Structures are given as C-alpha cells and as structure tokens.
Amino acid sequence: MKRSEKSSTSVVNNKQQQQDVNIISQTESGVKEENNGHQEFLLKVLILSVIYVLAFSTRLFSVLRYESVIHEFDPYFNYRSTIYLVQEGFYNFLNWFDERAWYPLGRIVGGTIYPGLMATASLVHWVLNSLNITVNIRNVCVLLSPWFASNTAMVTYKFAKEVKDTQTGLVAAAMIAIVPGYISRSVAGSFDNEGIAIFALIFTYYCWIKSVNTGSLMWAAICSLAYFYMASAWGGYVFIINLIPLHAFFLLLTGRYSHRLYIAYSTMFVIGTILSMQITFISFQPVQSSEHLAAIGIFGLLQLYAGLAWVKSHLTNEAFKKLQRLTVLFVLSCAAAVLVIGTLTGYISPFNGRFYSLLDPTYARDHIPIIASVSEHQPTTWASYFFDLHILVFLFPAGLYFCFQKLTDANIFLILYGVTSIYFSGVMVRLMLVLAPVACILAAVAVSATLTTYMKKLKAPTSDANNSKESGGVMVAVLTVLLILYAFHCTWVTSEAYSSPSIVLSAKQNDGSRVIFDDFREAYRWIGQNTADDARIMSWWDYGYQLSAMANRTVLVDNNTWNNSHIAQVGKAFASSEEDAYKQMKALDVDYVLVIFGGLTGYSSDDINKFLWMVRIGGSCDPNIKEQDYLTNGQYRIDKGASPTMLNSLMYKLSYYRFSEVHTDYQRPTGFDRVRNVEIGNKNFDLTYLEEAFTSVHWLVRVYKVKDLDNRA
C-alpha cells in the first residue's frame, strides 16, 4: 500500500511539473511573439517615417537650387486664384469674374475651375496661421505638392497592403515616393491640380477595395467622400467613375457578385454622384454627360441583378426564366430609348474632344489642333516610359502575372487599373501620372512575391538545398542591385529633369558652372512697372497665366483654352503680315505684344518653334491662313530659303527684329539662330506699326508697343 501511494504521488508530481513546464514555455513563447510583434510594428513605423520624409525631401531640389518659386504656367493661375480666395473668402471666390482674362470676354472663374487645390492650400494656410505659425501663402503653395506626395506614399502602403500584404505595401510606398513619373508633377513649386489629385485617386481606390472586401457601409461612404475630393481637384475624376464600374462589371461577369459589392457600389455611386454635383464646374454632368453613362448603367445592372436574385428564391425555375427574359428585354429597351431620346434632344451631351483623343490619338491632330498643340497631349515614347518608370517597366508585367496567379476581387481591380492606365498613358504622355502609382504597386507585388520565394530558399536548413540556396542568393542579389539602380536613377531624374522651374532657366558652361536666365521675371516686372494698369497684352496662350499673375495685366488669351476661335484670332494675327496684323490688333484693343525668342540663348521652346501651331489654329477659323504658305517644299525654314509669307509674318519680324546686329558665335555670321542652327533669311527690315519697348538681357522675352498712328481723316 505504501509503495503504491508513493508511486501515485510521484506520478501526480510529474504531471504537475510537466504542466508547469508547458505553461512556462507557452508564456515564454507568448512573450516572445508579443516582443516580435512590437519590434515588427516599430520597424514598420520607422520605415514608413523614412519614406514619408524621403518623399518630401527629394522634391526640394528646385527650392534649394533656385528659391521658393512657382513653376510652369498653369500653377500661376492656381496661385493667383488661391491668393484671391484667401483675401476675399470662398463665397466671393465662387462668384469671381476675372475681367483681366480673355479680353474683352472675361472669365467666370468660380464656374470654370476645380476648386479643390485652392481650397486645400487656403485651408492649410488658415490652420497654420491659427496655430500662430506664420507662413506666407506662396510657401504653402510651393510646398503643398511635396507634402501630399508624402501622404500619397502612406495611402499607397495601405492600398497595396489591402491588395496583398504588409511587405508589398512597404515596397510600393518606397517606390512611389521617388518614382519620376509622379515626381514630375509634384516637385516643390508645382502647384497644379495633379499634386493633390493623385493622393485623392489612390485614397479613393483604397477605400473602394476596402469596402468591397468588407462590405462596410462606412468604408463605402468614406470612398464617396474621397471621390468627391478627387472630383473637386482634377478632371481626371472621370477615370475613377469609369474604372470602378468596370471593376463591378467584371466581378459580375466572373461570378463574383456578393452583397459586399452591392453595398459598396450602390453607396459610393449615390453619395459620390450627389456630392460631385455640388461642384459648380461639374454640376449636372454626372447625370447628363456620356462619360458618366457607364457608372449609371452598372448601378442599374446591379439593382436588376440583386432584384432578380431575390425574386428567384420565391419562384419556380421556369417562372423565373420567363420573368428574367421579359425583365432584361424591357430594361434594355427602356435604356436604349432613353439613350436615343436623350442624345437627340441634347439632354445627354456627347463625348468631348479630349475623350475622343484618348480613343483615337489622331483625332485631335485632324480636328482640334488646340489640343494637339499641347506638348503633354502627345503620345508617349518608349524612352519616356523608361525615363519615368525605369525598372518598373518590366516589373509591371511581372506583377500582373502574380495577380493572375491568385485572382481575388482586389487583384482583378489592380489588373484592370494597370491595363487601362498603360493604354491611356500610351495615348497621352500626361497620363503617365496615372500609370505611375499602379506601376509601383504591381512592381511591389512582383518584388515582394519574388523575395518571399527566394528568401525561403536561402533559409533552407538541409544540406540538399545548396543549389536552391545558390539560386536564391543570385536572385536576391539581382533584385537588390536593380532596386539600388532604381533609387539612383530616380534621384538623378528628379534633380536634373524635373527640378528646374520654367520661369527661371539655367545652363551649364564649359567649366561646369551654372548660368541663370531670369528673363521671364525681368520682363514681367518691367511690364508691371512700365505699362498702364489697364494695358492689354497680346501673346500666345502659353504665357497668359504668368502675365496675369506676375505682371497683373489684361491678356487676350491664356492657358484655359476654352475659346478656340478667340485663340485663333491671336494665331491669325501672328501669322499675318505686319499691316494686316495691325488692323486685327487694333480691333482687339491690343496695347503691347509679347513674344518669346530663343535664338540667342538656344532656348528651343520659343514662339518660332511653336509658330506652325499658331498657323494651324488660326487656319481652323480662317481658311485664308494655310500652313503650306509658310513651308518651302514641305519644310519649315527661317533662312534664305524660307517662304515669303513666313519671312514677312508678324511673328518672324517680332522675333528677329535687330537680330542681324548680334553675333551669337565668333565663327558664325550675324543673325545666326542657335536653336535652328541657320542664319536668318530676312535681316534688313524695320517695323512700321509697332515699336520695340523692351528686350530682356538674354533676348528671351521681347515686348513691343502697338503704335497709335495719326488719323489721316
């Protein structure tokens, strides 16, 4: 008995000790997992913080090299509008009539712009000043795009994480922080709509995927608010309202319909449409324009599908099939009738010219030369893809491959986004901006999946895995080198190509030193200080916004390009002889004429190189202006072989007046044009109806005063 009691006691003690050991080991493993979780979280926060700072700081080259200055052309109108908003308030801003633009027509600013950018900048300015952080509105405008680029990197992390996993999100955030395709429109000083629109675009897509994955009404409502912000910021919101319906349609086609999809789309469409209609410039377009018909059609299709699915549970199969056929025929007939009647009555507006240009790249060239004349509307070259995306060019299809391997609702959306954006970016170089984010995400999917696969091979413990370890090491090394090259390329492109403000030019001399050409600001300051306050300036439309903002003078045309016939009048004046142009300028009450000339400095974006577009646009409204008259055997020339019409045109005379007195190179004759690399053909001429008023130091900007001739009557 005593032995049995002792043995049973020892068994109990052993069990108790074993349980204690198990509890201790579980506790230790739990603590270890918790510590690992904390370490992983801290590491993630550290990486995202570095990416956030990197995205902001890499866009500051222009400020460090030059100064805090607004870039390009369109941003000057946005800057001027923001100043008006800050000074006059939002209500007066929406009702602002700008009499200094499009003389003598004027412009209703509040009803012809997307106010999101100006409202965002003014809100940031108000918040900072409310916190007693005194910041000039110009510095807010200059630094707004880099700040939003940092926010875009964070939203891209969340988007890629929702699509795949955390590792993919971190890689995508790092890539988009420095990708040149996005930096081109978000450097410091690039105060343009796209600076905040890409953030709104990615945030909308993230909320959409989140709402589809969860079926959450809250996330669908947030998606609507993000879409509203996007619609208030950029006309590219049409891309969202067509891509999301396309995604919903493909989910229906592939048998992936769910109540989550129904809740997400119905909520987003109804709230988003109502909110977007509150923007004056958009107004009733979401229910009237052809660009929005797909969203309306998919909304109706989802209601029909959900309704039939509910009815199906209450009917027999035969009765349901009959009802289904009748319902589909009835709905299709009604939709076709509404579409035909709406189009015939004009209630449904047709597609605009820019939309046709996306479907047919030759449409604008043949029918709307004003659209084709814009450099950012040209088709994208292969060199531009590599320049703006680098290794993403071939990681992009690899990411598509991994998405096709495991089709989910989110992956299908990513595939559709990638395919549509690659097409549109090929049609119009400006839309490279839309491609860059999805290229980063798909590349991150490829990099993350590849590293996950080959890192496992590196960690293989068995000695039989030598070959797999070797291949894993090679692949990891190759990817590491490619990513390092990507970082170097992005930094170089940002520094050299996308950080030079067009308002201040620079060039490198033979000794490597940098020469600054500040002719634009010099000329605008001269105009602002030496002309009458109500003086009217005629220039090509490219410089209208800068003249209004920096010289504060009335212009005939500007970068809004809403009135093709008015721009054609200016193009016709520049294409005409001086005598004919004088009559046109007097009819338009022109006081001064401004032209940009690069023949002395080698600046190739001058008006002589743009002149044929002036001829084409002018000829679109006046058949007497013919492009062939300005060519010699089909060639555009400005030397002695140029056509007489070209040599006597107003643009030629205003550009080359007194240029025959200048030696541009010791080994060249006088009047040698450094851009065209020829000696000009018409040297000895005088101006009869205009007189030179100002020429900048490097001859980049030339201003002429229109004479008031004596009244012979």
XYZ file of C-alpha atoms in Angstrom:
713
model
C 0.000 0.000 0.000
C 2.715 2.431 0.955
C 4.614 1.706 -2.279
C 1.503 2.265 -4.409
C 0.744 5.520 -2.623
C 4.313 6.716 -3.199
C 4.208 5.791 -6.894
C 0.864 7.519 -7.412
C 2.164 10.611 -5.629
C 5.255 10.707 -7.848
C 3.087 10.385 -10.984
C 0.941 13.293 -9.863
C 4.035 15.366 -9.139
C 5.484 14.585 -12.568
C 2.247 15.615 -14.283
C 2.154 18.818 -12.273
C 5.753 19.593 -13.196
C 5.037 18.874 -16.860
C 2.026 21.212 -16.777
C 4.133 23.909 -15.137
C 6.803 23.488 -17.817
C 4.159 23.721 -20.557
C 2.666 26.850 -19.002
C 6.100 28.454 -18.683
C 7.005 27.566 -22.280
C 3.681 28.895 -23.566
C 4.162 32.066 -21.550
C 7.685 32.497 -22.882
C 6.550 31.870 -26.465
C 3.661 34.323 -25.989
C 6.023 36.952 -24.611
C 8.442 36.283 -27.471
C 5.651 36.623 -30.046
C 4.466 39.810 -28.376
C 8.002 41.208 -28.404
C 8.375 40.221 -32.057
C 5.075 41.924 -32.780
C 6.233 45.102 -31.065
C 9.553 45.001 -32.908
C 7.819 44.462 -36.226
C 5.453 47.351 -35.511
C 8.296 49.689 -34.539
C 10.301 48.661 -37.610
C 7.266 49.298 -39.817
C 6.739 52.740 -38.268
C 10.429 53.546 -38.755
C 10.367 52.507 -42.426
C 7.194 54.479 -43.142
C 8.639 57.525 -41.359
C 11.771 57.379 -43.507
C 9.626 57.015 -46.652
C 7.459 59.968 -45.577
C 10.484 62.220 -45.095
C 12.153 60.918 -48.270
C 9.076 61.614 -50.425
C 9.033 65.208 -49.185
C 12.749 65.980 -49.223
C 13.507 64.512 -52.667
C 11.158 67.088 -54.178
C 13.018 70.108 -52.778
C 15.874 70.335 -55.299
C 14.310 73.338 -57.038
C 13.903 75.283 -53.791
C 17.493 74.573 -52.750
C 18.961 75.472 -56.137
C 16.816 78.456 -57.002
C 14.316 79.747 -54.457
C 10.725 79.249 -53.331
C 9.055 79.937 -56.668
C 6.011 78.666 -58.551
C 6.820 76.533 -61.617
C 5.450 76.176 -65.133
C 2.353 78.003 -66.473
C -0.929 76.620 -65.074
C 0.278 76.836 -61.455
C 0.423 80.626 -61.752
C -3.325 80.799 -62.280
C -3.834 78.447 -59.333
C -1.549 80.621 -57.220
C -3.337 83.818 -58.227
C -6.715 82.193 -57.537
C -5.556 80.981 -54.117
C -4.479 84.498 -53.169
C -7.920 85.771 -54.175
C -9.580 83.014 -52.130
C -7.505 83.806 -49.031
C -8.153 87.537 -49.317
C -11.802 87.580 -50.413
C -13.285 84.389 -48.953
C -14.812 81.276 -50.507
C -18.189 82.785 -51.417
C -16.643 85.703 -53.341
C -14.196 83.264 -54.912
C -17.021 81.165 -56.360
C -18.601 84.337 -57.787
C -15.354 85.860 -59.043
C -15.495 87.355 -62.531
C -11.954 87.910 -63.830
C -12.029 90.889 -66.176
C -8.260 90.671 -66.771
C -8.555 87.360 -68.642
C -9.776 86.722 -72.181
C -10.270 90.373 -73.070
C -12.888 91.526 -73.955
C -14.858 88.439 -72.861
C -13.619 87.939 -69.301
C -13.929 84.706 -67.364
C -16.270 83.449 -64.636
C -13.609 81.760 -62.533
C -15.816 80.025 -59.964
C -17.803 78.178 -62.610
C -14.862 77.129 -64.784
C -12.372 75.554 -62.353
C -11.951 72.635 -59.983
C -11.607 74.478 -56.637
C -10.121 71.620 -54.606
C -6.487 72.711 -54.942
C -7.133 76.326 -53.974
C -9.417 75.313 -51.106
C -6.808 72.873 -49.767
C -3.993 75.433 -49.884
C -6.106 78.132 -48.231
C -7.235 75.674 -45.533
C -3.631 74.675 -44.750
C -2.682 78.375 -44.648
C -5.579 79.140 -42.282
C -4.774 76.222 -39.947
C -1.081 77.127 -39.724
C -1.802 80.782 -39.027
C -4.476 79.809 -36.484
C -1.746 77.894 -34.651
C 0.410 81.064 -34.737
C 2.717 79.502 -37.311
C 3.125 82.432 -39.665
C 3.596 81.106 -43.201
C 3.326 83.039 -46.446
C 0.650 81.722 -48.813
C 3.283 81.388 -51.554
C 5.340 78.966 -49.438
C 2.200 76.947 -48.707
C 1.535 76.688 -52.445
C 5.159 75.786 -53.197
C 5.367 73.007 -50.598
C 1.831 71.630 -50.865
C 2.614 69.077 -53.594
C 5.654 67.553 -51.792
C 3.579 67.215 -48.615
C 0.778 65.491 -50.492
C 3.348 63.229 -52.153
C 4.324 62.015 -48.671
C 0.662 61.404 -47.891
C 0.292 59.547 -51.190
C 3.107 57.197 -50.193
C 1.237 56.354 -46.972
C -2.051 55.760 -48.790
C -0.237 53.591 -51.351
C 1.096 51.495 -48.467
C -2.453 50.938 -47.207
C -3.732 50.195 -50.721
C -1.020 47.632 -51.525
C -1.391 46.096 -48.066
C -5.124 45.675 -48.659
C -4.443 44.072 -52.034
C -1.687 41.697 -50.851
C 0.264 42.104 -47.600
C 2.368 44.448 -45.447
C 5.653 43.721 -47.250
C 4.106 44.657 -50.588
C 2.735 47.849 -49.066
C 6.145 48.937 -47.779
C 7.835 48.294 -51.133
C 5.064 50.129 -53.023
C 5.298 53.130 -50.682
C 9.069 53.309 -51.135
C 8.757 53.098 -54.911
C 6.076 55.745 -55.327
C 7.978 58.106 -53.022
C 10.682 58.569 -55.652
C 9.195 57.422 -58.990
C 9.895 60.135 -61.630
C 6.506 59.674 -63.311
C 4.847 61.089 -60.200
C 7.616 63.485 -59.159
C 7.273 65.306 -62.491
C 4.004 66.850 -61.258
C 4.680 67.031 -57.518
C 8.026 68.802 -57.052
C 8.183 71.875 -54.849
C 6.645 74.759 -56.784
C 4.442 72.556 -58.974
C 1.211 73.991 -57.618
C -1.032 72.103 -60.005
C -4.196 70.033 -59.627
C -2.368 66.749 -60.065
C -0.293 67.485 -56.958
C -3.251 66.614 -54.715
C -5.305 64.611 -57.219
C -3.068 61.522 -57.189
C -3.437 61.330 -53.411
C -7.224 61.532 -53.805
C -7.116 58.950 -56.625
C -5.212 56.318 -54.617
C -7.211 57.048 -51.457
C -10.463 56.536 -53.375
C -9.237 53.228 -54.785
C -8.059 52.072 -51.355
C -11.453 52.862 -49.812
C -13.184 51.103 -52.712
C -11.181 47.887 -52.271
C -11.666 48.090 -48.508
C -15.431 48.450 -48.913
C -15.619 45.566 -51.427
C -13.546 43.295 -49.176
C -15.518 44.089 -46.030
C -18.961 45.124 -47.292
C -18.738 48.009 -44.837
C -21.173 50.868 -45.325
C -18.736 53.150 -43.530
C -15.876 52.452 -45.946
C -18.213 52.925 -48.916
C -19.233 56.323 -47.521
C -15.569 57.273 -46.996
C -14.929 56.199 -50.598
C -17.674 58.621 -51.681
C -16.039 61.463 -49.752
C -12.644 60.631 -51.296
C -14.257 60.621 -54.741
C -15.839 63.998 -54.007
C -12.428 65.412 -53.076
C -10.945 63.976 -56.261
C -13.765 65.471 -58.340
C -13.164 68.866 -56.745
C -9.461 68.720 -57.600
C -8.994 67.371 -61.146
C -10.921 66.457 -64.270
C -9.276 63.029 -64.086
C -12.046 62.025 -61.679
C -13.763 60.630 -64.799
C -11.139 57.851 -64.737
C -12.394 56.808 -61.286
C -16.064 56.867 -62.178
C -15.366 54.608 -65.150
C -12.809 52.226 -63.613
C -14.895 51.369 -60.540
C -17.970 50.460 -62.667
C -15.670 48.423 -64.925
C -14.447 46.524 -61.876
C -18.018 45.892 -60.695
C -18.959 44.683 -64.190
C -16.042 42.228 -64.337
C -16.934 40.890 -60.891
C -20.429 40.225 -62.211
C -19.078 38.537 -65.342
C -16.741 36.273 -63.380
C -19.468 35.185 -60.948
C -18.047 37.134 -58.016
C -21.186 39.088 -57.210
C -21.801 39.486 -53.477
C -23.767 41.669 -51.111
C -20.452 43.330 -50.281
C -20.152 44.519 -53.891
C -23.778 45.689 -53.928
C -23.392 47.726 -50.743
C -20.045 49.212 -51.784
C -21.065 50.274 -55.293
C -24.574 51.487 -54.527
C -23.408 53.614 -51.613
C -20.397 55.006 -53.419
C -22.342 55.810 -56.599
C -25.315 57.529 -54.965
C -23.437 59.595 -52.382
C -20.489 60.278 -54.675
C -22.699 61.445 -57.538
C -24.734 63.763 -55.317
C -21.596 65.249 -53.761
C -19.803 65.741 -57.092
C -22.812 67.616 -58.470
C -22.256 70.280 -55.790
C -19.130 71.411 -57.645
C -20.165 74.246 -59.942
C -17.901 73.227 -62.791
C -19.312 69.671 -62.768
C -22.945 70.486 -61.970
C -25.299 68.030 -63.760
C -22.614 66.298 -65.827
C -22.800 63.061 -63.755
C -26.368 62.515 -64.992
C -26.101 64.126 -68.429
C -22.664 63.557 -69.965
C -21.692 60.491 -71.947
C -18.535 59.996 -69.831
C -20.708 59.047 -66.831
C -23.135 56.690 -68.593
C -21.152 53.570 -67.673
C -21.481 54.334 -63.950
C -25.244 54.831 -64.286
C -25.613 51.658 -66.357
C -23.696 49.484 -63.877
C -25.736 50.928 -60.995
C -28.938 49.905 -62.784
C -27.480 46.497 -63.668
C -26.617 45.804 -60.030
C -30.132 46.714 -58.928
C -31.576 44.427 -61.608
C -29.248 41.567 -60.663
C -29.971 41.886 -56.944
C -33.716 42.150 -57.564
C -33.796 39.080 -59.776
C -31.708 37.155 -57.248
C -34.298 37.935 -54.567
C -37.254 37.073 -56.817
C -35.576 33.795 -57.796
C -35.973 32.464 -54.256
C -39.759 32.925 -54.473
C -40.427 31.436 -57.942
C -40.009 28.152 -59.737
C -37.182 27.835 -62.258
C -39.499 28.014 -65.300
C -41.369 31.052 -63.992
C -38.105 32.756 -63.081
C -36.581 32.189 -66.546
C -39.637 33.735 -68.218
C -39.562 36.698 -65.849
C -35.834 37.082 -66.369
C -36.179 37.221 -70.168
C -39.049 39.723 -70.032
C -37.252 41.902 -67.478
C -33.992 42.004 -69.422
C -35.770 42.845 -72.700
C -37.862 45.539 -71.022
C -34.901 47.144 -69.259
C -32.702 47.081 -72.366
C -35.497 48.600 -74.467
C -36.089 51.361 -71.932
C -32.359 52.092 -71.632
C -31.937 52.273 -75.416
C -34.968 54.537 -75.749
C -33.715 56.880 -73.010
C -30.254 56.983 -74.595
C -31.581 57.754 -78.084
C -34.122 60.347 -76.925
C -31.604 61.968 -74.556
C -28.987 62.217 -77.307
C -31.424 63.585 -79.908
C -32.858 66.171 -77.534
C -29.401 67.211 -76.345
C -30.068 66.271 -72.719
C -27.225 63.736 -72.859
C -24.135 65.591 -74.040
C -21.759 63.823 -76.453
C -18.154 62.920 -75.662
C -15.784 65.886 -75.701
C -12.701 66.266 -77.846
C -10.245 65.169 -75.171
C -12.188 61.940 -74.655
C -12.132 61.200 -78.395
C -8.390 61.891 -78.348
C -7.961 59.096 -75.800
C -9.805 56.652 -78.040
C -8.191 57.874 -81.263
C -4.785 59.593 -80.913
C -5.111 61.140 -84.392
C -8.480 62.785 -83.659
C -7.090 65.956 -82.065
C -4.469 66.395 -84.777
C -7.098 66.258 -87.510
C -9.985 68.078 -85.826
C -8.854 70.071 -82.760
C -5.343 71.492 -83.275
C -5.503 73.438 -79.986
C -5.473 70.120 -78.087
C -2.808 68.573 -80.307
C -0.558 71.644 -79.861
C -0.083 70.958 -76.135
C 3.140 69.027 -75.556
C 1.710 66.943 -72.708
C -1.062 65.696 -75.017
C 1.408 63.981 -77.344
C 1.751 60.167 -77.468
C 4.322 58.677 -75.097
C 7.597 57.332 -76.477
C 9.312 54.185 -75.219
C 12.161 56.337 -73.950
C 9.697 58.276 -71.793
C 8.463 55.044 -70.211
C 11.972 54.055 -69.179
C 12.824 57.601 -68.154
C 9.778 57.914 -65.882
C 9.486 54.321 -64.623
C 12.912 52.660 -65.008
C 12.777 49.049 -63.695
C 9.021 49.306 -63.212
C 8.700 48.842 -66.981
C 9.453 45.117 -66.732
C 8.341 44.605 -63.121
C 4.886 45.829 -64.175
C 4.034 42.734 -66.305
C 5.611 40.503 -63.642
C 3.186 41.994 -61.112
C 0.295 41.311 -63.474
C 1.428 37.687 -63.701
C 1.360 37.263 -59.919
C -2.097 38.883 -59.780
C -3.425 36.426 -62.377
C -1.966 33.532 -60.373
C -4.309 34.256 -57.485
C -7.421 36.074 -58.638
C -9.255 37.966 -55.916
C -11.610 40.932 -56.064
C -8.709 43.244 -55.237
C -6.333 41.632 -57.744
C -8.932 41.912 -60.519
C -9.212 45.628 -59.762
C -5.429 46.001 -59.856
C -5.276 44.209 -63.221
C -7.971 46.455 -64.692
C -6.286 49.563 -63.300
C -2.942 48.503 -64.756
C -4.224 47.592 -68.217
C -6.374 50.711 -68.672
C -3.694 53.070 -67.372
C -0.995 51.577 -69.619
C -3.245 52.185 -72.611
C -4.153 55.772 -71.718
C -0.566 56.644 -70.850
C 0.469 55.490 -74.305
C -2.072 57.813 -75.925
C -1.188 60.910 -73.880
C 2.124 61.495 -72.100
C 0.367 63.493 -69.379
C -1.414 60.341 -68.214
C 1.903 58.771 -67.274
C 0.930 60.323 -63.968
C -1.993 57.886 -63.651
C 0.183 54.915 -64.618
C 2.975 55.607 -62.106
C 1.061 54.594 -58.915
C -0.262 51.291 -60.269
C 3.136 50.550 -61.815
C 4.674 50.959 -58.347
C 2.050 48.702 -56.753
C 2.344 45.961 -59.380
C 6.131 46.164 -59.231
C 5.904 45.862 -55.438
C 3.735 42.756 -55.850
C 6.394 41.228 -58.113
C 9.323 42.196 -55.853
C 7.575 41.047 -52.686
C 6.487 37.698 -54.140
C 9.929 37.041 -55.637
C 11.838 37.922 -52.464
C 9.453 35.833 -50.332
C 10.036 32.799 -52.560
C 13.819 33.044 -52.779
C 14.408 34.106 -49.185
C 12.789 30.830 -48.140
C 15.369 29.010 -50.235
C 18.150 30.926 -48.529
C 16.789 29.875 -45.140
C 16.513 26.206 -46.114
C 18.351 24.254 -43.319
C 19.127 20.999 -45.157
C 22.401 20.390 -46.956
C 20.470 19.174 -50.017
C 19.354 22.710 -50.718
C 22.723 24.043 -51.885
C 21.521 24.595 -55.442
C 18.336 26.287 -54.305
C 20.337 28.434 -51.876
C 22.654 29.489 -54.681
C 19.777 30.416 -56.995
C 18.057 32.231 -54.127
C 21.181 34.225 -53.374
C 21.620 35.184 -57.029
C 18.003 36.308 -57.383
C 18.061 38.343 -54.168
C 21.333 39.968 -55.224
C 19.967 40.832 -58.680
C 16.822 42.401 -57.215
C 18.911 44.348 -54.706
C 21.130 45.761 -57.456
C 18.082 46.679 -59.570
C 16.437 48.490 -56.669
C 19.662 50.411 -55.948
C 19.899 51.418 -59.616
C 16.240 52.481 -59.464
C 16.981 54.753 -56.498
C 19.969 56.333 -58.265
C 18.013 56.829 -61.488
C 15.048 58.424 -59.716
C 17.305 60.811 -57.813
C 19.171 61.829 -60.961
C 15.988 62.393 -62.983
C 14.415 64.386 -60.171
C 17.498 66.545 -59.798
C 18.302 67.173 -63.453
C 14.994 66.963 -65.345
C 12.115 67.790 -63.019
C 13.522 70.376 -60.619
C 14.043 73.290 -62.979
C 11.275 75.903 -62.867
C 10.334 77.067 -66.350
C 10.147 80.628 -65.064
C 13.888 80.557 -64.229
C 16.170 78.812 -66.708
C 19.714 77.592 -66.221
C 22.515 76.153 -68.308
C 25.936 74.700 -67.636
C 29.021 76.348 -69.080
C 32.106 74.531 -70.328
C 33.776 74.802 -66.916
C 30.756 73.202 -65.211
C 29.457 76.392 -63.630
C 25.755 77.197 -63.807
C 24.381 80.241 -65.617
C 20.913 81.567 -64.633
C 18.475 83.119 -67.132
C 15.904 85.144 -65.220
C 14.477 86.900 -68.282
C 10.841 85.936 -67.706
C 10.540 87.555 -64.297
C 12.591 90.500 -65.514
C 10.139 91.076 -68.380
C 7.002 90.582 -66.276
C 8.302 93.014 -63.673
C 9.049 95.561 -66.418
C 5.529 95.211 -67.801
C 4.023 95.596 -64.337
C 6.013 98.763 -63.627
C 6.145 100.471 -67.031
C 2.751 99.936 -68.620
C -0.660 101.362 -67.798
C -2.762 99.427 -65.318
C -5.394 98.757 -67.978
C -2.887 97.837 -70.709
C -3.853 94.832 -72.812
C -1.113 92.358 -73.728
C -1.269 90.032 -76.709
C 0.851 86.885 -76.507
C 0.451 83.244 -77.362
C -1.824 81.472 -74.882
C 1.064 79.665 -73.142
C 2.063 82.812 -71.242
C -1.382 84.158 -70.324
C -1.450 82.828 -66.766
C 2.038 84.125 -65.995
C 1.239 87.561 -67.385
C -1.926 87.794 -65.296
C -0.251 86.603 -62.101
C 3.169 88.254 -62.294
C 2.563 91.381 -64.386
C -1.063 91.888 -63.287
C -2.133 92.945 -66.750
C -5.071 92.116 -69.006
C -4.458 89.335 -71.529
C -6.381 88.279 -74.617
C -5.912 84.510 -74.183
C -4.474 82.223 -71.540
C -3.883 78.566 -70.716
C -7.547 77.789 -70.087
C -8.027 77.410 -73.886
C -11.822 77.329 -73.557
C -12.460 79.549 -76.588
C -10.817 78.149 -79.709
C -11.989 80.957 -82.009
C -10.508 83.654 -79.755
C -7.146 81.871 -79.697
C -7.425 81.529 -83.475
C -7.653 85.336 -83.761
C -4.339 85.691 -81.942
C -2.767 82.951 -84.073
C -4.074 84.673 -87.196
C -2.536 87.992 -86.102
C 0.902 86.426 -85.565
C 0.652 84.599 -88.913
C -0.359 87.722 -90.872
C 1.820 90.469 -92.280
C 2.521 93.443 -90.037
C -0.026 95.648 -91.809
C -2.838 93.084 -91.621
C -1.931 92.163 -88.057
C -2.091 95.837 -87.035
C -5.737 96.033 -88.112
C -6.558 92.895 -86.134
C -4.698 94.113 -83.049
C -6.485 97.460 -83.158
C -9.810 95.652 -83.417
C -8.840 93.718 -80.280
C -7.611 96.882 -78.441
C -4.081 95.490 -78.076
C -1.529 97.822 -76.453
C 1.527 95.559 -76.255
C 2.689 92.334 -77.896
C 4.935 89.821 -76.128
C 6.951 87.119 -77.887
C 9.422 84.531 -76.596
C 12.628 84.198 -78.613
C 15.381 81.641 -78.011
C 17.664 82.233 -80.994
C 20.356 83.929 -78.888
C 20.457 81.546 -75.909
C 19.423 78.302 -77.601
C 16.053 78.087 -75.808
C 14.110 75.707 -78.056
C 10.610 76.262 -76.587
C 10.268 79.681 -78.159
C 7.478 81.074 -80.321
C 9.232 80.413 -83.628
C 9.179 76.682 -82.882
C 5.503 76.967 -81.883
C 4.615 79.113 -84.861
C 3.199 76.373 -87.086
C 0.645 75.586 -84.380
C -0.404 79.232 -84.448
C -0.851 78.909 -88.180
C -2.893 75.703 -87.872
C -5.113 77.063 -85.121
C -5.562 80.373 -86.929
C -6.362 78.493 -90.125
C -9.035 76.446 -88.346
C -11.188 79.598 -88.223
C -9.888 81.428 -91.315
C -9.335 79.355 -94.477
C -7.073 82.108 -95.869
C -4.377 81.060 -93.387
C -2.799 77.961 -94.952
C 0.099 76.017 -93.495
C 1.545 75.317 -96.951
C 2.178 79.039 -97.479
C 4.666 79.025 -94.591
C 6.602 75.991 -95.809
C 9.172 75.522 -98.541
C 8.791 72.180 -100.297
C 7.118 70.868 -97.161
C 9.945 72.076 -94.893
C 9.710 74.652 -92.133
C 12.579 77.095 -92.673
C 13.602 80.531 -91.406
C 16.740 81.032 -93.534
C 17.009 82.493 -97.020
C 15.119 79.522 -98.389
C 12.046 80.281 -96.286
C 8.796 81.216 -97.998
C 7.995 84.947 -98.442
C 4.867 84.539 -96.312
C 6.973 83.214 -93.458
C 9.628 85.910 -93.758
C 7.004 88.689 -93.713
C 4.845 87.301 -90.906
C 4.453 89.319 -87.720
C 5.924 86.536 -85.577
C 9.063 86.391 -87.701
C 9.577 90.142 -87.580
C 8.965 90.485 -83.843
C 11.331 87.605 -83.083
C 14.202 88.647 -85.369
C 13.951 92.438 -85.213
C 17.540 93.799 -84.819
C 18.845 90.252 -84.535
C 21.074 90.861 -87.576
C 23.131 93.193 -85.338
C 24.012 90.386 -82.938
C 26.932 87.952 -83.089
C 25.829 84.745 -81.396
C 29.121 82.983 -82.148
C 32.525 84.234 -83.288
C 32.658 81.621 -86.019
C 29.179 82.440 -87.309
C 27.736 85.380 -89.258
C 25.474 87.924 -87.590
C 21.893 86.818 -87.138
C 22.775 83.165 -86.601
C 19.952 81.355 -84.815
C 21.325 78.925 -82.216
C 18.084 76.934 -81.979
C 17.530 76.371 -85.695
C 21.318 76.439 -86.442
C 20.889 78.647 -89.509
C 21.432 82.261 -90.497
C 18.123 84.100 -90.673
C 16.803 84.900 -94.142
C 15.285 88.362 -93.634
C 17.702 90.710 -91.878
C 17.257 94.286 -93.021
C 13.728 95.217 -92.116
C 12.057 97.869 -89.984
C 8.791 97.884 -88.080
C 6.076 100.278 -89.202
C 3.156 99.712 -86.877
C 4.973 98.527 -83.757
C 7.991 99.727 -81.817
C 10.330 97.829 -79.538
C 9.527 98.586 -75.910
C 11.630 96.056 -74.017
C 14.048 93.195 -74.663
C 15.363 91.123 -71.772
C 19.064 90.652 -71.077
C 19.352 87.384 -72.991
C 16.704 88.299 -75.582
C 14.368 85.588 -74.277
C 11.412 87.939 -73.874
C 10.648 90.774 -76.285
C 7.859 93.300 -75.778
C 6.559 95.642 -78.486
C 4.206 98.587 -78.207
C 1.441 98.954 -80.792
C 1.682 102.455 -82.256
C -1.190 104.901 -82.348
C -0.949 106.164 -85.915
C -2.179 109.621 -86.861
C -5.749 109.831 -88.034
C -5.362 110.934 -91.652
C -9.055 111.667 -91.984
